[in-house]
mmCIF file of C-alpha atoms in Angstrom:
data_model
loop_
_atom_site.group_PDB
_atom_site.id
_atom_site.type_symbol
_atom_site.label_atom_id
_atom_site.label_comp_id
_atom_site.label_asym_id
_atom_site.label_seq_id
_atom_site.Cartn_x
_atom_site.Cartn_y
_atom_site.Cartn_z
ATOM 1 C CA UNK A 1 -103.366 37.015 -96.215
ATOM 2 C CA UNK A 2 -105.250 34.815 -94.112
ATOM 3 C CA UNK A 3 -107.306 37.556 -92.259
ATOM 4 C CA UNK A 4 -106.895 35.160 -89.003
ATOM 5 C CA UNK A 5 -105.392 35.318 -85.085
ATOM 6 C CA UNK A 6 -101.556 34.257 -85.072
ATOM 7 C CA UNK A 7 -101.809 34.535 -81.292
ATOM 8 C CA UNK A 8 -101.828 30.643 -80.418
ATOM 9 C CA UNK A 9 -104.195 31.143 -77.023
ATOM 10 C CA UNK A 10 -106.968 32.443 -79.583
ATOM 11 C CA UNK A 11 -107.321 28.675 -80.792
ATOM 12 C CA UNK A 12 -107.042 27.011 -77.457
ATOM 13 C CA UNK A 13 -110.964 26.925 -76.376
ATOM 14 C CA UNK A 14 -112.736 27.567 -80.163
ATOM 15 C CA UNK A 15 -115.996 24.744 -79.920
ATOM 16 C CA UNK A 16 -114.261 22.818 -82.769
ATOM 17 C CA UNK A 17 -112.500 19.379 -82.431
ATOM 18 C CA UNK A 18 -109.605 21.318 -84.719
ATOM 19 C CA UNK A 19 -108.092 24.831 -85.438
ATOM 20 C CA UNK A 20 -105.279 26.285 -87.381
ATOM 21 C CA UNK A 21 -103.185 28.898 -88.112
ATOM 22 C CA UNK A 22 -101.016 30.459 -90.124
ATOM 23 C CA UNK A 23 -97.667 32.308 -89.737
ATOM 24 C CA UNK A 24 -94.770 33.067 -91.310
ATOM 25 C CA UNK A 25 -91.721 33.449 -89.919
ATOM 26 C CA UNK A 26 -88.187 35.201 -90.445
ATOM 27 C CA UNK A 27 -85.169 33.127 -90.277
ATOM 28 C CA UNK A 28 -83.821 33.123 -87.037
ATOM 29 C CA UNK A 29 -87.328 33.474 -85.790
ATOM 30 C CA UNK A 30 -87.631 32.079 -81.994
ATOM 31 C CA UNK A 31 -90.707 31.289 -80.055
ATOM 32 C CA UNK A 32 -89.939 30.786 -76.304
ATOM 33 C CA UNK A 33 -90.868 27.770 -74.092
ATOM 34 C CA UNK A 34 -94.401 27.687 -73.550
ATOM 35 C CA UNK A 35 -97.682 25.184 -73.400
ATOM 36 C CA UNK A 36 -101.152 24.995 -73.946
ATOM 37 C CA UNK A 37 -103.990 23.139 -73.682
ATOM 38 C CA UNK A 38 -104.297 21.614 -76.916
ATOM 39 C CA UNK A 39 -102.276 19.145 -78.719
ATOM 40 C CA UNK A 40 -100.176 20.815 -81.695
ATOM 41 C CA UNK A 41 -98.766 19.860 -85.545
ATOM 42 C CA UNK A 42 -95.916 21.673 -86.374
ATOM 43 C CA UNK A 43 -95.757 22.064 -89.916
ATOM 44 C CA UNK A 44 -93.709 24.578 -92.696
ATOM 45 C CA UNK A 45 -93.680 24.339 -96.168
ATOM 46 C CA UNK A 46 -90.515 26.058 -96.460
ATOM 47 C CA UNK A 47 -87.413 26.253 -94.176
ATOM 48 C CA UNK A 48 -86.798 24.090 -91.110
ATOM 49 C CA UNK A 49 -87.709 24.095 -87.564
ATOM 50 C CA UNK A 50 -86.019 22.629 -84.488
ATOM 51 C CA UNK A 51 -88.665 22.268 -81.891
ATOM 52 C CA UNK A 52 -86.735 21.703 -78.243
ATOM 53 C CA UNK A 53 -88.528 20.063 -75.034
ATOM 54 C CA UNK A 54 -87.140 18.823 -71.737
ATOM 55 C CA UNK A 55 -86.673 15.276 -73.228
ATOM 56 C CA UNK A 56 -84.176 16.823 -76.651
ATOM 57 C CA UNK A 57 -84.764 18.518 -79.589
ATOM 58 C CA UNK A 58 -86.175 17.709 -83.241
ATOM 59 C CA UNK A 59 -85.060 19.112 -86.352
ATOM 60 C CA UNK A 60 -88.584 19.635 -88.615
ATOM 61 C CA UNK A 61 -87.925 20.210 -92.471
ATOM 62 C CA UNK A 62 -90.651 20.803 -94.637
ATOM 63 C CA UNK A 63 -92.575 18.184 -95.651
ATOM 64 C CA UNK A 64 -92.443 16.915 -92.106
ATOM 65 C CA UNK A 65 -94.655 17.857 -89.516
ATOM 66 C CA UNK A 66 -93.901 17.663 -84.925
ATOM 67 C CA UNK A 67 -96.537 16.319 -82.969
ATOM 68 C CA UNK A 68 -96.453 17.925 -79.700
ATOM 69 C CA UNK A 69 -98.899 16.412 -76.908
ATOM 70 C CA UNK A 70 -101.234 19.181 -75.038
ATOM 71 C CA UNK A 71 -99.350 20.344 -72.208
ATOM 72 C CA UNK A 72 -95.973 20.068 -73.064
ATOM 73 C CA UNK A 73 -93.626 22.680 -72.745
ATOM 74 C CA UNK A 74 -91.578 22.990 -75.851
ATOM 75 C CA UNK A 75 -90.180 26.107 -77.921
ATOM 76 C CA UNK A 76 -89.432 26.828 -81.416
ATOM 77 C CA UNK A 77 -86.476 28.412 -83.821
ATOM 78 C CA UNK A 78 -86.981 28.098 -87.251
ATOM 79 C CA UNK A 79 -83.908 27.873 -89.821
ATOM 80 C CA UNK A 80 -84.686 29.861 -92.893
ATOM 81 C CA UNK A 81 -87.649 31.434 -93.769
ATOM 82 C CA UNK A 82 -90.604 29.397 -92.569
ATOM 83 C CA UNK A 83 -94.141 29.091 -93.828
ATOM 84 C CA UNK A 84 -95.684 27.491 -90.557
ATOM 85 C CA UNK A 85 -99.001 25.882 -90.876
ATOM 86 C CA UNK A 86 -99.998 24.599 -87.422
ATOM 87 C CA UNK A 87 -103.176 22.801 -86.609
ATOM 88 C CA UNK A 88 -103.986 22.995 -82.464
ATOM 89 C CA UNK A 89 -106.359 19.588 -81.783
ATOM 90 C CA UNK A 90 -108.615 19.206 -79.152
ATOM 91 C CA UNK A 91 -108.099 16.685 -76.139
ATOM 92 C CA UNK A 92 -109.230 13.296 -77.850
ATOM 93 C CA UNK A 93 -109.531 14.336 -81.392
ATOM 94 C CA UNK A 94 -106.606 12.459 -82.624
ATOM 95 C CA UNK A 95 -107.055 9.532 -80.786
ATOM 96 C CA UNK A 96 -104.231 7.727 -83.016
ATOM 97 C CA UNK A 97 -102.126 9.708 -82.204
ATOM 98 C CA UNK A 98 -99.101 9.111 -79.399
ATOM 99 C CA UNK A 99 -98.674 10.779 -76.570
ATOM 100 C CA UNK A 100 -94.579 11.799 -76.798
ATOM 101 C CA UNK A 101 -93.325 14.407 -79.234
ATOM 102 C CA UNK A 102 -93.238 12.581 -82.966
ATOM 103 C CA UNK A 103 -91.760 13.932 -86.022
ATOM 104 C CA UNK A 104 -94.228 12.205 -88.771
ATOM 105 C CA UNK A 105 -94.459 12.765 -92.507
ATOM 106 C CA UNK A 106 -96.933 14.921 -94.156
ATOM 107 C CA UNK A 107 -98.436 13.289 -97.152
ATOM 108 C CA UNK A 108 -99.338 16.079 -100.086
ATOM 109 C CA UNK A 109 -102.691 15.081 -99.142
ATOM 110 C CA UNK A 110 -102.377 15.980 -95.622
ATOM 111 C CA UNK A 111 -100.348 19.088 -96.929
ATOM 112 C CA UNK A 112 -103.066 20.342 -98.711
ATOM 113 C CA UNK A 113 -105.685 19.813 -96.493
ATOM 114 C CA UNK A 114 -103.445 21.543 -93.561
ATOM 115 C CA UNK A 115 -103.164 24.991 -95.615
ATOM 116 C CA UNK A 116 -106.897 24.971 -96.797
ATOM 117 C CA UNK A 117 -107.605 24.585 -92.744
ATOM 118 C CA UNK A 118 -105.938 27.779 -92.665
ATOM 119 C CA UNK A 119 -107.795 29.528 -94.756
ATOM 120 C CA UNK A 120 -110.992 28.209 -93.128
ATOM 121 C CA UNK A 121 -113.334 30.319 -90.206
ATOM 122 C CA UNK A 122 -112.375 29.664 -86.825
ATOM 123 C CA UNK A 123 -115.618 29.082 -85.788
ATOM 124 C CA UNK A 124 -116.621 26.886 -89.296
ATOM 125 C CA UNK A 125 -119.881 25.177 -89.753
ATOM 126 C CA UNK A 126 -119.209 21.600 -88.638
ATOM 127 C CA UNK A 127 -122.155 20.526 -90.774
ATOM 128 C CA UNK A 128 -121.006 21.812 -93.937
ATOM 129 C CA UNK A 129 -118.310 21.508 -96.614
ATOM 130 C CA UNK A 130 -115.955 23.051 -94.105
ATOM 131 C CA UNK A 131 -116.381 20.441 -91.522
ATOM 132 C CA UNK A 132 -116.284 17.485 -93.779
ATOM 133 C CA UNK A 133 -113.062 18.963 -95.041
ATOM 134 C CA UNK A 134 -112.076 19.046 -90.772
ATOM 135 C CA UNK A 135 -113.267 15.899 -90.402
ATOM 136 C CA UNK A 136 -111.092 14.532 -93.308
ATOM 137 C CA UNK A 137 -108.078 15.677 -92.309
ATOM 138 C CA UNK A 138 -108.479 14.435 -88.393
ATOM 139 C CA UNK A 139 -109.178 11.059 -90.489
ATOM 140 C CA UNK A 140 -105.957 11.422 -92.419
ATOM 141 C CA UNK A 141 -103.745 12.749 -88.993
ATOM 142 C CA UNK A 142 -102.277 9.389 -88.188
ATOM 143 C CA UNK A 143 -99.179 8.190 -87.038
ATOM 144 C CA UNK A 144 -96.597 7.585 -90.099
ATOM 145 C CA UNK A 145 -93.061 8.479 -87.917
ATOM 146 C CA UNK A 146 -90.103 8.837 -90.123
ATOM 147 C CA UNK A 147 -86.549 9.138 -89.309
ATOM 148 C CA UNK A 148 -86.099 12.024 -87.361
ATOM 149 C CA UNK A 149 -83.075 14.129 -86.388
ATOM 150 C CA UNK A 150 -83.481 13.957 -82.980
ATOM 151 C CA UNK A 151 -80.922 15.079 -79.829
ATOM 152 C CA UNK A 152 -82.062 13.610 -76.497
ATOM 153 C CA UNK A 153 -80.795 15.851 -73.930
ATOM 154 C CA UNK A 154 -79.012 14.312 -70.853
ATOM 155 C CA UNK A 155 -80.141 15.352 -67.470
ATOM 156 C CA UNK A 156 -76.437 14.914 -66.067
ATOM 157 C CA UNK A 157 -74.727 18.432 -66.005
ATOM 158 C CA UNK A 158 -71.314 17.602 -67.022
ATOM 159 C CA UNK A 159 -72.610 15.891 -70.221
ATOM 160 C CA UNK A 160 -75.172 18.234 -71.041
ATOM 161 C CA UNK A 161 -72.042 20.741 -71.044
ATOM 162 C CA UNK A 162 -70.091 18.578 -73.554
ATOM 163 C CA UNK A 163 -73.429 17.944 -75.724
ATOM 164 C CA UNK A 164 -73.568 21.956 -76.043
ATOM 165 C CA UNK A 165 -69.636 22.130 -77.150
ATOM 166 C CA UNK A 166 -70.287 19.384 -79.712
ATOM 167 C CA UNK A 167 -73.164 21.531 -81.152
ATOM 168 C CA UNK A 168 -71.317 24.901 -80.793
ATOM 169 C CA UNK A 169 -68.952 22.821 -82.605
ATOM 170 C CA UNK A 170 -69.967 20.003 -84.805
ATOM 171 C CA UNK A 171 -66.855 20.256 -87.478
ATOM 172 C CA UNK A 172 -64.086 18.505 -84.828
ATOM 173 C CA UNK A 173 -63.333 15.824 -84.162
ATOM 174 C CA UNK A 174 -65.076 14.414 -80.827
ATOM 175 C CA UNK A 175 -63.324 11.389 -80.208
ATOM 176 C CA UNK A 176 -64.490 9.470 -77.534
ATOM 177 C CA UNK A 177 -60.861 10.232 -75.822
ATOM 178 C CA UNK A 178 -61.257 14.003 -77.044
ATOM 179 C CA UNK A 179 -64.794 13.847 -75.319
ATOM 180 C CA UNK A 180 -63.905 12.268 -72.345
ATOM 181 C CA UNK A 181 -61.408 14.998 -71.232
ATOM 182 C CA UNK A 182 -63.453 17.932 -71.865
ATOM 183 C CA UNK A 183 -66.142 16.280 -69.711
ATOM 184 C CA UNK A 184 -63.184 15.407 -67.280
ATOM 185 C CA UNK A 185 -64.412 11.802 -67.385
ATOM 186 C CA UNK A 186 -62.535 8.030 -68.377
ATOM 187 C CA UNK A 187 -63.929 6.706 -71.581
ATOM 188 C CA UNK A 188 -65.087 3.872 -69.945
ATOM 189 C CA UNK A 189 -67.113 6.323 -67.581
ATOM 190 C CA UNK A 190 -68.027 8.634 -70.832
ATOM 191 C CA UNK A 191 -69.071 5.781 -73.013
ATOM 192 C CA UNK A 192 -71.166 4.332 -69.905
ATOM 193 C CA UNK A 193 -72.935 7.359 -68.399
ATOM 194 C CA UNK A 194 -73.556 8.870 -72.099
ATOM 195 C CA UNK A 195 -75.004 5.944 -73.403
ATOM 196 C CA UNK A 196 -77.397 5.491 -70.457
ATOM 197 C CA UNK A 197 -78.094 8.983 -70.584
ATOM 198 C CA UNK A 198 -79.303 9.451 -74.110
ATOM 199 C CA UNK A 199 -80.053 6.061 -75.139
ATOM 200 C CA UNK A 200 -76.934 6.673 -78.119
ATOM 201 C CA UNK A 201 -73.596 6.317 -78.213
ATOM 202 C CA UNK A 202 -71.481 9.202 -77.801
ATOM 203 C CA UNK A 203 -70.858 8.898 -81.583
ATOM 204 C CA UNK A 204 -74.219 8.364 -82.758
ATOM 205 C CA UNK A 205 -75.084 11.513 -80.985
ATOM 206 C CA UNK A 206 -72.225 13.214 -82.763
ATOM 207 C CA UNK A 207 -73.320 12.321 -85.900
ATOM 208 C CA UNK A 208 -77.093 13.331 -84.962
ATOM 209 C CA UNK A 209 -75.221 16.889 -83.818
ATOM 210 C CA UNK A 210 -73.825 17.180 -87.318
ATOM 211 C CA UNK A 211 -76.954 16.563 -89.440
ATOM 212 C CA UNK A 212 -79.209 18.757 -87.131
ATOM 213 C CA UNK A 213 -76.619 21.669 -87.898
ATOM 214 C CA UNK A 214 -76.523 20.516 -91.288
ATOM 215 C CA UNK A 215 -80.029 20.481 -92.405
ATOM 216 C CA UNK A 216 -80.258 24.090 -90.243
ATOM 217 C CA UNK A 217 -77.634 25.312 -92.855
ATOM 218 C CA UNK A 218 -78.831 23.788 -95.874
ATOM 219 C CA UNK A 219 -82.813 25.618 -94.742
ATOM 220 C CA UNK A 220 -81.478 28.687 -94.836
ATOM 221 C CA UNK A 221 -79.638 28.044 -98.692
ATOM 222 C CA UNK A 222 -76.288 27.521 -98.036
ATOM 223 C CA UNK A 223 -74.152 25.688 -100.333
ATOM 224 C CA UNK A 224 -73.778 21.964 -100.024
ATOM 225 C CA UNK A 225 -69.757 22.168 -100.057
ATOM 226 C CA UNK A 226 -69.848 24.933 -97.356
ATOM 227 C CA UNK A 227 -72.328 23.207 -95.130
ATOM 228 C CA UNK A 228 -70.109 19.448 -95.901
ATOM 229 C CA UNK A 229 -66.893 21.589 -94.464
ATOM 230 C CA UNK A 230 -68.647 23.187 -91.351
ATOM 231 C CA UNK A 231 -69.511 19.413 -89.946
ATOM 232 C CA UNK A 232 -65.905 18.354 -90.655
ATOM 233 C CA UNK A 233 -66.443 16.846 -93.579
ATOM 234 C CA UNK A 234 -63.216 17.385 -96.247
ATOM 235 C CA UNK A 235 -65.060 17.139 -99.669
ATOM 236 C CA UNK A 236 -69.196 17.330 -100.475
ATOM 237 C CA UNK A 237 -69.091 14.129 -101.814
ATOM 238 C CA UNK A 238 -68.091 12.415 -98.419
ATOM 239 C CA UNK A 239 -70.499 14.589 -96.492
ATOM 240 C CA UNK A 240 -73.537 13.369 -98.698
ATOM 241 C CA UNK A 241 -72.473 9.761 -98.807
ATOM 242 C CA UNK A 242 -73.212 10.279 -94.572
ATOM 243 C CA UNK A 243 -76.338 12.493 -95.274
ATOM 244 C CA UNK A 244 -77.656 9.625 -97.985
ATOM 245 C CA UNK A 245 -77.241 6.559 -95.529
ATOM 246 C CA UNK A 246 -78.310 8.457 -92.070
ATOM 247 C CA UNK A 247 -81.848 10.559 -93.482
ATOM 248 C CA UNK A 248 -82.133 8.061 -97.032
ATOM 249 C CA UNK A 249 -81.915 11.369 -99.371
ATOM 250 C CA UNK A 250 -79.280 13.951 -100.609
ATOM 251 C CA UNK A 251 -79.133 17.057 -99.355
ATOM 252 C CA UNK A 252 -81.219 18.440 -101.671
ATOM 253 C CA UNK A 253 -83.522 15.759 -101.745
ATOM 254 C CA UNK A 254 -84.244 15.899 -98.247
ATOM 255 C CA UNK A 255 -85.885 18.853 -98.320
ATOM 256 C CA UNK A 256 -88.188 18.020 -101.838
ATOM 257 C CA UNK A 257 -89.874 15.436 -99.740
ATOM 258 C CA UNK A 258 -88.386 12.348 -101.317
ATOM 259 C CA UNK A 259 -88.376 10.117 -98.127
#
């Protein structure tokens, strides 16, 4: 379709401020830690993405785009069928933008301008329509964060072992005293080393756990009232009342780009 390179070291050392690329990708799809020299936006117009680094993970619907600095090692699964549209930026392009992994929004403007990138040479003529269009959408690749469902990852082995059972399974009930034994800790000790760890409480985190394997379930089309009882929620409504006041949209919402 696009007639371009989906291998990401192709767009690395191009003599252009900006390159991107399209793929699209199978549910289930992984892409394995790696780097590169560039800085990267993660972007899909359909599904979800959870990009992972050493500091957590991010969950990435569409209509949301990951900024990942050059350099950092991250990797990729995508939740549903994804559309990925990613844009690899040269060292000082983006000047505005931060220098830690940032889930931002992705204006239709922005949208549009991301897939037409796609479409364009990678070598395109910086002095002509194609690089004013470049040019414009560096211009418009600013910082606008929005809430993100992010998981920081605690360095600490015995609660990076009880973060994985909470997201193996997010439907019990992790009370902190429920927590605290599996981790073979005292609550007090829990609530203290977890909270320093992650910068959450244990059931912030929880909650963070739940709506990361939510919106993964509701990316790849299932039902609202299945996905409500796999977090350990007992009716729909009671699971979007949670969705509505953590992410500011329904379920379905979420994903049409209303926040």
């Amino acid at each position: 379709m696009y007639g371009k390179s989906e291998d990401r070291d192709d767009y690395q050392d191009v003599p252009r401020p900006l390159a991107a690329m399209a793929r699209d990708l199978a549910d289930g799809h992984h892409i394995p830690p790696h780097h590169h020299r560039r800085a990267q936006l993660i972007y899909g117009t359909t599904g979800a993405i959870t990009v992972t680094t050493g500091q957590g993970s991010w969950v990435v619907p569409a209509t949301r785009g990951a900024w990942i600095p050059g350099g950092l090692e991250h990797a990729m699964t995508c939740a549903g069928a994804v559309a990925m549209r990613t844009l690899y930026v040269a060292p000082g392009a983006a000047h505005r933008m931060p220098a830690v992994p940032t889930v931002v929004s992705v204006s239709p403007l922005l949208r549009e301008l991301i897939d037409e990138a796609t479409r364009l040479p990678v070598h395109y003529d910086v002095r002509g329509r194609d690089g004013v269009l470049m040019r414009l959408l560096l211009h418009e690749l600013a910082p606008h964060p929005v809430t993100a469902l992010h998981l920081p990852a605690p360095s600490d082995p015995a609660l990076a072992e009880l973060c994985a059972a909470v997201r193996r399974r997010p439907g019990e009930r992790w009370t902190t005293g429920a927590a605290a034994a599996h981790a073979h800790l005292s609550t007090r000790s829990l609530q203290r080393r977890f909270t320093a760890a992650t910068g959450m409480s244990l059931a912030r985190w929880v909650q963070q756990a739940r709506l990361v394997h939510a919106v993964t379930l509701l990316a790849r089309g299932t039902p609202v009232t299945a996905v409500a009882g796999s977090v350990g929620y007992a009716t729909p409504s009671a699971f979007t009342a949670m969705f509505h006041r953590a992410l500011g949209a329904s379920p379905t919402g979420y994903f049409r780009g209303s926040v």
